[in-house]
mmCIF file of C-alpha atoms and ligand atoms in Angstrom:
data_model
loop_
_atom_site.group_PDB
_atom_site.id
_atom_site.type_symbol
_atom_site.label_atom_id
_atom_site.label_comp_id
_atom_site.label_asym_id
_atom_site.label_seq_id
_atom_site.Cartn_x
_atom_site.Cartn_y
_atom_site.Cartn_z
ATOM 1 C CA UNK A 66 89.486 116.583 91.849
ATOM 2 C CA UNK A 67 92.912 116.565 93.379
ATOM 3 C CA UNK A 68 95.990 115.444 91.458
ATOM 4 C CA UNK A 69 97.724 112.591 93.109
ATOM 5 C CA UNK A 70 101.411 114.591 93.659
ATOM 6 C CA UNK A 71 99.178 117.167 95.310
ATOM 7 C CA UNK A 72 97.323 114.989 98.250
ATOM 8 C CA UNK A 73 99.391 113.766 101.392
ATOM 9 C CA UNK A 74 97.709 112.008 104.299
ATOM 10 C CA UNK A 75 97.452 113.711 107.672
ATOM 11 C CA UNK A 76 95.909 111.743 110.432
ATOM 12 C CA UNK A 77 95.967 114.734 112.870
ATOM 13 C CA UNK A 78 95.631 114.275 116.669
ATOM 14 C CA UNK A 79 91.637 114.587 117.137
ATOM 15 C CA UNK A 80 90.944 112.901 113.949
ATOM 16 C CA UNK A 81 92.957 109.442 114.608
ATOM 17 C CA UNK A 82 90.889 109.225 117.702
ATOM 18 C CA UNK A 83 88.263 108.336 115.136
ATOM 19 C CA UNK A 84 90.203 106.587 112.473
ATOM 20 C CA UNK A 85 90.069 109.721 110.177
ATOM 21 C CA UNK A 86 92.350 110.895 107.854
ATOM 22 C CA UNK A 87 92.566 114.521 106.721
ATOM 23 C CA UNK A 88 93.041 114.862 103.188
ATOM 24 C CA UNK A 89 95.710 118.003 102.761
ATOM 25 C CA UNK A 90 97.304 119.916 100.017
ATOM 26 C CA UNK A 91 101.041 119.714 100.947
ATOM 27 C CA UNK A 92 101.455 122.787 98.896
ATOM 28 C CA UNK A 93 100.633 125.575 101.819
ATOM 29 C CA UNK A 94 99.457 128.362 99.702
ATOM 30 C CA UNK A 95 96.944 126.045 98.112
ATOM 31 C CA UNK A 96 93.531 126.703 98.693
ATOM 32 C CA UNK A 97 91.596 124.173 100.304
ATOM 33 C CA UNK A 98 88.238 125.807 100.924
ATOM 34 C CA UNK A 99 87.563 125.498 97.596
ATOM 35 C CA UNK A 100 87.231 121.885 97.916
ATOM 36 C CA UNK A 101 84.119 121.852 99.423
ATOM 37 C CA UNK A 102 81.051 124.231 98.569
ATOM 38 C CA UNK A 103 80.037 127.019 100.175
ATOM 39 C CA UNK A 104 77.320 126.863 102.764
ATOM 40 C CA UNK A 105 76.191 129.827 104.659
ATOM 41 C CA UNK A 106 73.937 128.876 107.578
ATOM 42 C CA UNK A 107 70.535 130.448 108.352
ATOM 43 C CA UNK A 108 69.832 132.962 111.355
ATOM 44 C CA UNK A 109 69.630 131.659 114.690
ATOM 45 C CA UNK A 110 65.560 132.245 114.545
ATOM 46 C CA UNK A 111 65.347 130.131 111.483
ATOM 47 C CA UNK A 112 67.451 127.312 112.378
ATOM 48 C CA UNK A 113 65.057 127.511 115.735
ATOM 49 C CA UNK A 114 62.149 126.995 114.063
ATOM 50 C CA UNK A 115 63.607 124.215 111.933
ATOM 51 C CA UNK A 116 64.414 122.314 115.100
ATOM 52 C CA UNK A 117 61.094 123.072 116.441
ATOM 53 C CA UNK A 118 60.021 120.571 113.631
ATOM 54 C CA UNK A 119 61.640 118.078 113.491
ATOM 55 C CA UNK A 120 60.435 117.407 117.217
ATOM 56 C CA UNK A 121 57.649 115.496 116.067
ATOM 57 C CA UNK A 122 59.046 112.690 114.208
ATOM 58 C CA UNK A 123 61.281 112.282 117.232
ATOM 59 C CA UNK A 124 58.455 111.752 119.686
ATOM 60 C CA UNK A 125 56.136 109.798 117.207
ATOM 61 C CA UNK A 126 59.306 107.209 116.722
ATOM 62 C CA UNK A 127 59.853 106.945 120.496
ATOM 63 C CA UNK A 128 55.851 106.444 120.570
ATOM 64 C CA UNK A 129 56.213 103.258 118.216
ATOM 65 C CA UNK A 130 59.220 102.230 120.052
ATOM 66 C CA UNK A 131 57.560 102.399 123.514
ATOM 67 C CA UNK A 132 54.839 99.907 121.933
ATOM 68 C CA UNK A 133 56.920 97.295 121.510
ATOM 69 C CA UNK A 134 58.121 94.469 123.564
ATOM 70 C CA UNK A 135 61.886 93.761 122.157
ATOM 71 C CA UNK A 136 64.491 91.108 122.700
ATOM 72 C CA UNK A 137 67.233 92.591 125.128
ATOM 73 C CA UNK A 138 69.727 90.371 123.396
ATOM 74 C CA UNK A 139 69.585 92.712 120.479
ATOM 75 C CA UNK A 140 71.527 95.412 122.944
ATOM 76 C CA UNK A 141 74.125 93.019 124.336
ATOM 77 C CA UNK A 142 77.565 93.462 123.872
ATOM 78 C CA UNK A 143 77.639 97.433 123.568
ATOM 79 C CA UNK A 144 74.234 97.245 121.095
ATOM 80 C CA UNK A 145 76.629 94.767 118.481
ATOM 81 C CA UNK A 146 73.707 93.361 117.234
ATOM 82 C CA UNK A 147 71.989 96.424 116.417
ATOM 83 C CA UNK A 148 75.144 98.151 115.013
ATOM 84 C CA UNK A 149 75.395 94.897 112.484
ATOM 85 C CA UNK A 150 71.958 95.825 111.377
ATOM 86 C CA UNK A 151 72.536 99.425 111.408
ATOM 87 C CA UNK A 152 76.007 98.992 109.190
ATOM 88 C CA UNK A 153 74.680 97.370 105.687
ATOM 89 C CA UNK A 154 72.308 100.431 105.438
ATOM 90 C CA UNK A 155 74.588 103.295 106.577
ATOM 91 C CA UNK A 156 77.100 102.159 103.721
ATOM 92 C CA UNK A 157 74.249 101.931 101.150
ATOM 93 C CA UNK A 158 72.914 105.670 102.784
ATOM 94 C CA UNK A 159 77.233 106.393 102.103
ATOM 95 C CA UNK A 160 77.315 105.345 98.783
ATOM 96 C CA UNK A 161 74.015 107.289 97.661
ATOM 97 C CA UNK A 162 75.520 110.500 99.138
ATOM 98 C CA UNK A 163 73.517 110.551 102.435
ATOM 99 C CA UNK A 164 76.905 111.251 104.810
ATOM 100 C CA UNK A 165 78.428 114.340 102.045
ATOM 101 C CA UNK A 166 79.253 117.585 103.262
ATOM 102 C CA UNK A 167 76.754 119.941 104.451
ATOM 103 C CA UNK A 168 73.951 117.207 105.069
ATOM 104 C CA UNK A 169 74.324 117.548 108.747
ATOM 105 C CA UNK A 170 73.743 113.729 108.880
ATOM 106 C CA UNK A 171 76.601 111.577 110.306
ATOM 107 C CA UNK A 172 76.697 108.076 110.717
ATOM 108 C CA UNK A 173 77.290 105.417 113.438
ATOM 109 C CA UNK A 174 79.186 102.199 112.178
ATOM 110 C CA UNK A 175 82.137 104.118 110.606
ATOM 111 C CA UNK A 176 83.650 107.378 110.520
ATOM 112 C CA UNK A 177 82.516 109.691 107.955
ATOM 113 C CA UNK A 178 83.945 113.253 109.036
ATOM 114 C CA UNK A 179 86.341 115.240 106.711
ATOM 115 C CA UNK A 180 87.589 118.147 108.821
ATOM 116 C CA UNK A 181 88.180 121.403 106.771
ATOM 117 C CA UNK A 182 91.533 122.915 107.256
ATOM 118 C CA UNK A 183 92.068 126.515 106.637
ATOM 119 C CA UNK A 184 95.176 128.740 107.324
ATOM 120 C CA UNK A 185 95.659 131.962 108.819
ATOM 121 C CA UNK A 186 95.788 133.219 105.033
ATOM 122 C CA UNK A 187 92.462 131.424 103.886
ATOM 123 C CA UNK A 188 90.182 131.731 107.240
ATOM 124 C CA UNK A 189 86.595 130.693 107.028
ATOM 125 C CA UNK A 190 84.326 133.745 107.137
ATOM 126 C CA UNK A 191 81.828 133.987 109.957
ATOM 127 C CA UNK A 192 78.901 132.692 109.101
ATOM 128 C CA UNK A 193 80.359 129.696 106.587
ATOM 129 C CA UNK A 194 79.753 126.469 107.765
ATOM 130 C CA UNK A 195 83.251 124.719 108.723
ATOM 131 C CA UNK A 196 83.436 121.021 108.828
ATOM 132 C CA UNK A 197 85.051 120.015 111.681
ATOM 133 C CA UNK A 198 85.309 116.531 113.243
ATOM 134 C CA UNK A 199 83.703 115.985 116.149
ATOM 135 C CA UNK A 200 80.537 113.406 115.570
ATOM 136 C CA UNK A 201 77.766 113.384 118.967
ATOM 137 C CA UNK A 202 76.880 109.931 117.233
ATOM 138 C CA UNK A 203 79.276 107.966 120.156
ATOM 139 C CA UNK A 204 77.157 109.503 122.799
ATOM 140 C CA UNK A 205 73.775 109.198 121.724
ATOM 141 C CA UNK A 206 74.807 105.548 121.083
ATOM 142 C CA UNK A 207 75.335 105.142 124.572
ATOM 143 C CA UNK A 208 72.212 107.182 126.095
ATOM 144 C CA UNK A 209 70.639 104.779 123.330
ATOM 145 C CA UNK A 210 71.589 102.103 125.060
ATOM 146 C CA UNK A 211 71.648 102.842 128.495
ATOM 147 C CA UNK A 212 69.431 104.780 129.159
ATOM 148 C CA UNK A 213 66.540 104.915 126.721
ATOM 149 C CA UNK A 214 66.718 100.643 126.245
ATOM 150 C CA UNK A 215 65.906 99.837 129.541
ATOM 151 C CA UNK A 216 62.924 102.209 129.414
ATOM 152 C CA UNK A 217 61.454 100.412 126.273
ATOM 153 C CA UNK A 218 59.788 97.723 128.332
ATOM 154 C CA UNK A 219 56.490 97.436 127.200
ATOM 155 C CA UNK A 220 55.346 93.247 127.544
ATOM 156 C CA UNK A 221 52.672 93.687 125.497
ATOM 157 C CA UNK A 222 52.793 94.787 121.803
ATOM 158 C CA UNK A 223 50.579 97.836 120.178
ATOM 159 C CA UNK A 224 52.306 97.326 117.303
ATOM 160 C CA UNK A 225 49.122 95.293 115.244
ATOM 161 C CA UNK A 226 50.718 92.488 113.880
ATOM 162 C CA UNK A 227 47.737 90.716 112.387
ATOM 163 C CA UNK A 228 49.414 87.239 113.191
ATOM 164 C CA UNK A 229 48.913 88.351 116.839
ATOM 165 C CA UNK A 230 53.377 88.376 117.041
ATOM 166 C CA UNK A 231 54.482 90.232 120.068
ATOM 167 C CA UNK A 232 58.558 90.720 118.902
ATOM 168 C CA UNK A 233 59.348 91.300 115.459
ATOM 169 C CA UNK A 234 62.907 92.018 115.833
ATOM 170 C CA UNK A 235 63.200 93.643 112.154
ATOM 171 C CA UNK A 236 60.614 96.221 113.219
ATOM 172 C CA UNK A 237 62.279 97.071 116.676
ATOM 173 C CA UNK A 238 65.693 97.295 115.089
ATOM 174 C CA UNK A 239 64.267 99.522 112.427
ATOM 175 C CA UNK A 240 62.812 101.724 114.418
ATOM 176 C CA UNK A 241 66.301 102.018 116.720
ATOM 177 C CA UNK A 242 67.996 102.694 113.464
ATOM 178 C CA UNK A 243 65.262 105.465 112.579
ATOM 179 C CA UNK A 244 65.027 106.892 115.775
ATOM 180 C CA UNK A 245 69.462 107.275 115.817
ATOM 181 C CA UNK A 246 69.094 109.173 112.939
ATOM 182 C CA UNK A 247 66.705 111.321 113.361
ATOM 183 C CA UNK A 248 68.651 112.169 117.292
ATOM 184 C CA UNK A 249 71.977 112.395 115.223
ATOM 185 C CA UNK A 250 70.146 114.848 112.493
ATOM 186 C CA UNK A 251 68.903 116.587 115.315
ATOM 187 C CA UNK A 252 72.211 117.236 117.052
ATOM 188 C CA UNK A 253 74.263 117.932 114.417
ATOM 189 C CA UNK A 254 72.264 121.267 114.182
ATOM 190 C CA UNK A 255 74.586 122.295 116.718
ATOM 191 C CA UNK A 256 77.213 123.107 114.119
ATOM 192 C CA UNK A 257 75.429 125.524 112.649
ATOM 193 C CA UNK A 258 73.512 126.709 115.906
ATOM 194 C CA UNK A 259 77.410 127.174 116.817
ATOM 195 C CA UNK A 260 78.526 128.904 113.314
ATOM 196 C CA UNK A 261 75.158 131.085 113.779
ATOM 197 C CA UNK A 262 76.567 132.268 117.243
ATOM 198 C CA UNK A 263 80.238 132.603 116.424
ATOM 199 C CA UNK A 264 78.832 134.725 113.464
ATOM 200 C CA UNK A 265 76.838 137.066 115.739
ATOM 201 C CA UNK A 266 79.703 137.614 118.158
ATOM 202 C CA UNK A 267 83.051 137.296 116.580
ATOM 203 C CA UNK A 268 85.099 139.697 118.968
ATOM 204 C CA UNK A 269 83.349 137.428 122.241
ATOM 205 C CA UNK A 270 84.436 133.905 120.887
ATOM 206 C CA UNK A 271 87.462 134.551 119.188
ATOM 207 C CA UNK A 272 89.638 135.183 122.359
ATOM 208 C CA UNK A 273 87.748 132.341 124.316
ATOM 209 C CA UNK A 274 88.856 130.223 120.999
ATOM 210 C CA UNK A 275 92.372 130.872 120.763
ATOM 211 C CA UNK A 276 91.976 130.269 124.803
ATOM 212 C CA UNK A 277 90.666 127.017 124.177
ATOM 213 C CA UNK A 278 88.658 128.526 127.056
ATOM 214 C CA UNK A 279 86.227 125.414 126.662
ATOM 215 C CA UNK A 280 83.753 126.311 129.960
ATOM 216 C CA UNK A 281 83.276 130.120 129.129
ATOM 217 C CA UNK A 282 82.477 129.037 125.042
ATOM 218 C CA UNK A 283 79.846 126.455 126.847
ATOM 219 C CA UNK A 284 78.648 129.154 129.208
ATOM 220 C CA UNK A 285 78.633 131.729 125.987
ATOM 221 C CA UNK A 286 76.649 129.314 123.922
ATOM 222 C CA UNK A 287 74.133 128.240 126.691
ATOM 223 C CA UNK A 288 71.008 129.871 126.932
ATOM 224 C CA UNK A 289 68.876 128.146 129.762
ATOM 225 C CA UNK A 290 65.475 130.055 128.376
ATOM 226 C CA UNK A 291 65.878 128.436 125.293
ATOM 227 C CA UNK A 292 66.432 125.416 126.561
ATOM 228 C CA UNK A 293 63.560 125.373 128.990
ATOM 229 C CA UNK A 294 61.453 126.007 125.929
ATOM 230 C CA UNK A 295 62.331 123.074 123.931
ATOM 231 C CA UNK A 296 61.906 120.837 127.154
ATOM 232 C CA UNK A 297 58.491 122.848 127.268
ATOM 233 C CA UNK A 298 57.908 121.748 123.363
ATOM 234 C CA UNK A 299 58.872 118.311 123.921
ATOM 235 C CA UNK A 300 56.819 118.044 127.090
ATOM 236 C CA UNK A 301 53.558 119.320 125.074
ATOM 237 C CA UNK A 302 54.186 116.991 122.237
ATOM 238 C CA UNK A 303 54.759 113.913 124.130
ATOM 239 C CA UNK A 304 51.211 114.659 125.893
ATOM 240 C CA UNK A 305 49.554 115.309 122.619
ATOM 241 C CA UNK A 306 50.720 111.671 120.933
ATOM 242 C CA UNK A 307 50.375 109.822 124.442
ATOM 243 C CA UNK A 308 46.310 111.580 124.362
ATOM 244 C CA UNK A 309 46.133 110.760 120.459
ATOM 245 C CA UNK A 310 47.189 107.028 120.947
ATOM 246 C CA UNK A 311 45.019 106.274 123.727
ATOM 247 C CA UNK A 312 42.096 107.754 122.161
ATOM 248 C CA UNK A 313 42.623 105.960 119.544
ATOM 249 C CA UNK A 314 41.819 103.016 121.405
ATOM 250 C CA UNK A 315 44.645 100.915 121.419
ATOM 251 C CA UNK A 316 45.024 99.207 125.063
ATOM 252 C CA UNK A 317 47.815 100.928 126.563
ATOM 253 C CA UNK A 318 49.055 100.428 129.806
ATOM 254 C CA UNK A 319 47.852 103.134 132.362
ATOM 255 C CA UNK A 320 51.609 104.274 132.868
ATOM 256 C CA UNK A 321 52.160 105.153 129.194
ATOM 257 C CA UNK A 322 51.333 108.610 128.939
ATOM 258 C CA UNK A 323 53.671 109.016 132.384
ATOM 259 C CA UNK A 324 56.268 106.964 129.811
ATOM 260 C CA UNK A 325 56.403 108.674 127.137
ATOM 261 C CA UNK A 326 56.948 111.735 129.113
ATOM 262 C CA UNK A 327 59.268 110.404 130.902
ATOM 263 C CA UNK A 328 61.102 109.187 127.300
ATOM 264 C CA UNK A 329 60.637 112.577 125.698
ATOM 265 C CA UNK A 330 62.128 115.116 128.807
ATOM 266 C CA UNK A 331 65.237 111.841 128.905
ATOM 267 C CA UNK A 332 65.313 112.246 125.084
ATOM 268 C CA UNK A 333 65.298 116.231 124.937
ATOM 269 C CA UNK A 334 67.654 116.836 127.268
ATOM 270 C CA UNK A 335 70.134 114.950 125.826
ATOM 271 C CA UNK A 336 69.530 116.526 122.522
ATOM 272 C CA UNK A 337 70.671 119.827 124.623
ATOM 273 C CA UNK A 338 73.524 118.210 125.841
ATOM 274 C CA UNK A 339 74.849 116.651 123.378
ATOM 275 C CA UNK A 340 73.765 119.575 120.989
ATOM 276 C CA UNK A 341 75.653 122.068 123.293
ATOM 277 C CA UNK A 342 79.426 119.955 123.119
ATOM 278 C CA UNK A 343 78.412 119.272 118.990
ATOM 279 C CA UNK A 344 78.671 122.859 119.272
ATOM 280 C CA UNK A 345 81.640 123.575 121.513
ATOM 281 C CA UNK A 346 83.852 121.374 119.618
ATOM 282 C CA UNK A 347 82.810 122.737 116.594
ATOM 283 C CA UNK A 348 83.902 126.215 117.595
ATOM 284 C CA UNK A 349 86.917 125.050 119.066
ATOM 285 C CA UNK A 350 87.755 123.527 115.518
ATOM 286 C CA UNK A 351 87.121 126.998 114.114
ATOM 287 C CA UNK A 352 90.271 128.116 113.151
ATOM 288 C CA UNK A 353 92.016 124.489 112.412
HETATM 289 C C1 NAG B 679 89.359 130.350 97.701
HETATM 290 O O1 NAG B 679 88.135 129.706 97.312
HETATM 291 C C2 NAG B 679 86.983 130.461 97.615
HETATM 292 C C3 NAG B 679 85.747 129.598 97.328
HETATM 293 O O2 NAG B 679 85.778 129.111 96.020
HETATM 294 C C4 NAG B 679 87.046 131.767 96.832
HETATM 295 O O3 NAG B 679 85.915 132.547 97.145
HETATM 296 C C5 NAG B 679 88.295 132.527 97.216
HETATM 297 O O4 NAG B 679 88.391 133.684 96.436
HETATM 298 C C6 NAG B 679 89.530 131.667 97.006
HETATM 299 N N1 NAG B 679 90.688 132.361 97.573
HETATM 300 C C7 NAG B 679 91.881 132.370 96.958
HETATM 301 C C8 NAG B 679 92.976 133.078 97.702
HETATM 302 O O5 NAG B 679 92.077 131.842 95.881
HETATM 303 C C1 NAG B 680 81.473 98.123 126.040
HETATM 304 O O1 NAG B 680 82.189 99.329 125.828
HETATM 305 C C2 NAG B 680 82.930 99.748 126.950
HETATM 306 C C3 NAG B 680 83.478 101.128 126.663
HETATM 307 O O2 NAG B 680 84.071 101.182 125.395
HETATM 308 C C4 NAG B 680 84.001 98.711 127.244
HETATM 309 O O3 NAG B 680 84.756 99.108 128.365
HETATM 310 C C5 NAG B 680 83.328 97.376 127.507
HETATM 311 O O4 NAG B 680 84.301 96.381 127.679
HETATM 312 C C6 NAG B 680 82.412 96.987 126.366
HETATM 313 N N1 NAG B 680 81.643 95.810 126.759
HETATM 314 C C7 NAG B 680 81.467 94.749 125.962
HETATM 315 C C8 NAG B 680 80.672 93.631 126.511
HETATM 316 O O5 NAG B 680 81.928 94.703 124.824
HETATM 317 C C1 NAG B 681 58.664 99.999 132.689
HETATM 318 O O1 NAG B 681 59.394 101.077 133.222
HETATM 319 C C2 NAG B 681 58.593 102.053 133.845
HETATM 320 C C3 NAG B 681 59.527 103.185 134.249
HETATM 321 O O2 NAG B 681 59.841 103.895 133.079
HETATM 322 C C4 NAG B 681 57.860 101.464 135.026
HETATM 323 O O3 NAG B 681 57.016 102.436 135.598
HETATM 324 C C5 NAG B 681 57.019 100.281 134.537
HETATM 325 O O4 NAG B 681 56.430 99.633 135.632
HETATM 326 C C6 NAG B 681 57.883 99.285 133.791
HETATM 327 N N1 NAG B 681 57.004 98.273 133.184
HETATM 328 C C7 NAG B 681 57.287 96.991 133.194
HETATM 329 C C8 NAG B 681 56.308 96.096 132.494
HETATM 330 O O5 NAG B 681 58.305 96.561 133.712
HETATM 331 C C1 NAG B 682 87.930 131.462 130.862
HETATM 332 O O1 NAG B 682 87.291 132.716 130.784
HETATM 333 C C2 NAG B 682 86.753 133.155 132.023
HETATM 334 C C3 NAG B 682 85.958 134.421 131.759
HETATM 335 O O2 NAG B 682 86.693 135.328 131.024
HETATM 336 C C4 NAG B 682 87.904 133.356 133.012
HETATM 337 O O3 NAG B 682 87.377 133.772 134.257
HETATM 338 C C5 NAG B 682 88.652 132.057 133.174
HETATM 339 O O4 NAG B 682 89.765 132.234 134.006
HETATM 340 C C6 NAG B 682 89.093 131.525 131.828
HETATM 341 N N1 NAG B 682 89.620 130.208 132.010
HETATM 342 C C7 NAG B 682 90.709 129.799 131.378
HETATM 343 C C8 NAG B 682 91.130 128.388 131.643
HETATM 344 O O5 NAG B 682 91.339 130.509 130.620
HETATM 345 C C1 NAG B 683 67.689 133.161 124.977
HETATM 346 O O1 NAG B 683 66.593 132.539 124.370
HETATM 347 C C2 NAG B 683 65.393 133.279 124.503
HETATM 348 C C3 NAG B 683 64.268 132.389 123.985
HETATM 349 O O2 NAG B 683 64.544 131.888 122.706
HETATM 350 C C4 NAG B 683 65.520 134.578 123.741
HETATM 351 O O3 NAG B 683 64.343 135.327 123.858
HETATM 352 C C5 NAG B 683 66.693 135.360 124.317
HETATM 353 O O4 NAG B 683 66.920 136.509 123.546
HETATM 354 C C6 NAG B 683 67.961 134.500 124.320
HETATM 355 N N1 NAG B 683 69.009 135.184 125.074
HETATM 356 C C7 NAG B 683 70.184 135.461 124.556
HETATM 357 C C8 NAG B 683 71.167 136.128 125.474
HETATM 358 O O5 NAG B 683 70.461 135.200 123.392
#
């Protein structure tokens, strides 16, 4: 733990965007990487795979979302309703640790990011994860609910409710809050994807860094095969839920396997997107 005389209050230029406050030593030569552990992030190939799974719990939430009729009100006024629900939990997820560094999981009603600053004397290594503050969360909020709201527009409910209920707004809202997590999870990947990068080509980035060359880093990260896989992935996965649920029996539309694909390719490629400046800002953080 710090000492009080120790800590001054910084709200640096990126960070009071946000309403953060960077928590500083005043006493230069201290040595502030020692605040927070040490995390070393996995090869490119294993944090691949990773992402690979946690593809379908994405598309089986969007499948349960797509089922069921929902009250557009809940969306009004930049999604305030849902954010009011979403709030209450994300301080309970706070206080029980879910936000702390190195979890990769940011949250939506408040600003949880702690930047790391180093020094020219007391760089990060590559290959340490580096906290810096950029959250996709903003973003995905507004694909959310723009983009992926007005394709939820199922009038009839698959949801089973044995008292026959079409909207259940506790079960829609819950399933918005599940399925913004598990997109924020999923995109915050892109720090490490970044770190994983940066680690395997130092003498590339660096210049481009100190550049703040921001289009070559994005066109140095980027690999379109890769991408084109996951859209592949996604594309395979959506068909295989769409196929399960309808031979399951439940009376689906005929235009929900075309909907679901349709949600999953919207879904995926902002993932990539949002993934890809998660990881540009990260990297342009590197040596803060
Ligand atoms: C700073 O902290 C790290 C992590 O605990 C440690 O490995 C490193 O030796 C420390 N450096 C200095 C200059 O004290
Ligand atoms: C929604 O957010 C946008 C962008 O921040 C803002 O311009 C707009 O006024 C907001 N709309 C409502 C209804 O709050
Ligand atoms: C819902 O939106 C899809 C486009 O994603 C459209 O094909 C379908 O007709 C719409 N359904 C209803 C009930 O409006
Ligand atoms: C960024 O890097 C590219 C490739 O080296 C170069 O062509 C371009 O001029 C640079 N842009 C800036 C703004 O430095
Ligand atoms: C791009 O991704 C593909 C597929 O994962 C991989 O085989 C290839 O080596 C990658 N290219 C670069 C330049 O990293």
């Amino acid at each position: 733990m710090l000492g009080l005389t120790k800590i001054v209050l910084v709200a640096c230029s990126v960070a009071s965007v946000f309403g953060a406050v960077v928590v500083r030593d005043d006493d230069a030569s201290a040595n502030v990487t020692a605040k927070n552990p040490v995390f070393t992030v996995p090869t490119l190939v294993q944090i691949r795979d990773i992402l690979a799974q946690l593809e379908a719990p994405i598309i089986s939430a969007l499948t349960e979302r797509l089922n069921l009729p929902s009250n557009p009100a809940l969306y009004a006024n930049n999604g305030s309703a849902l954010l009011k629900y979403i709030k209450p939990r994300e301080a309970t997820a706070n206080n029980l640790g879910r936000y702390a560094y190195g979890k990769l999981e940011y949250p939506f009603t408040f600003n949880a990011v702690k930047p790391d600053v180093t020094s020219k004397s007391n760089p990060f290594p590559p290959g340490r994860f580096h906290q810096d503050s950029y959250s996709g969360n903003p973003s995905l909020l507004s694909f959310y609910l723009n983009t992926l709201v007005p394709l939820f527009n199922a009038s009839t409910g698959y949801f089973y409710h044995l008292d026959g209920s079409q909207v259940n707004d506790d079960a829609t809202l819950n399933l918005d809050a599940t399925i913004l997590a598990l997109l924020s999870h999923r995109t915050s990947f892109g720090k490490i994807v970044a770190e994983s990068k940066y680690a395997a080509d130092v003498s590339g980035f660096t210049p481009l860094i100190k550049a703040i060359n921001t289009s070559q880093i994005r066109t140095l990260l980027t690999n379109t095969t890769q991408e084109a896989g996951v859209l592949a992935q996604a594309a395979t996965a959506a068909t295989a839920f769409s196929t399960a649920w309808v031979a399951s029996g439940a009376a689906e539309p005929a235009t929900f396997p075309t909907q679901l694909g349709n949600v999953a390719a919207k879904v995926f490629r902002e993932l990539i997107d949002t993934t890809t400046d998660i990881e540009v800002q990260y990297l342009l953080q590197r040596f803060n």
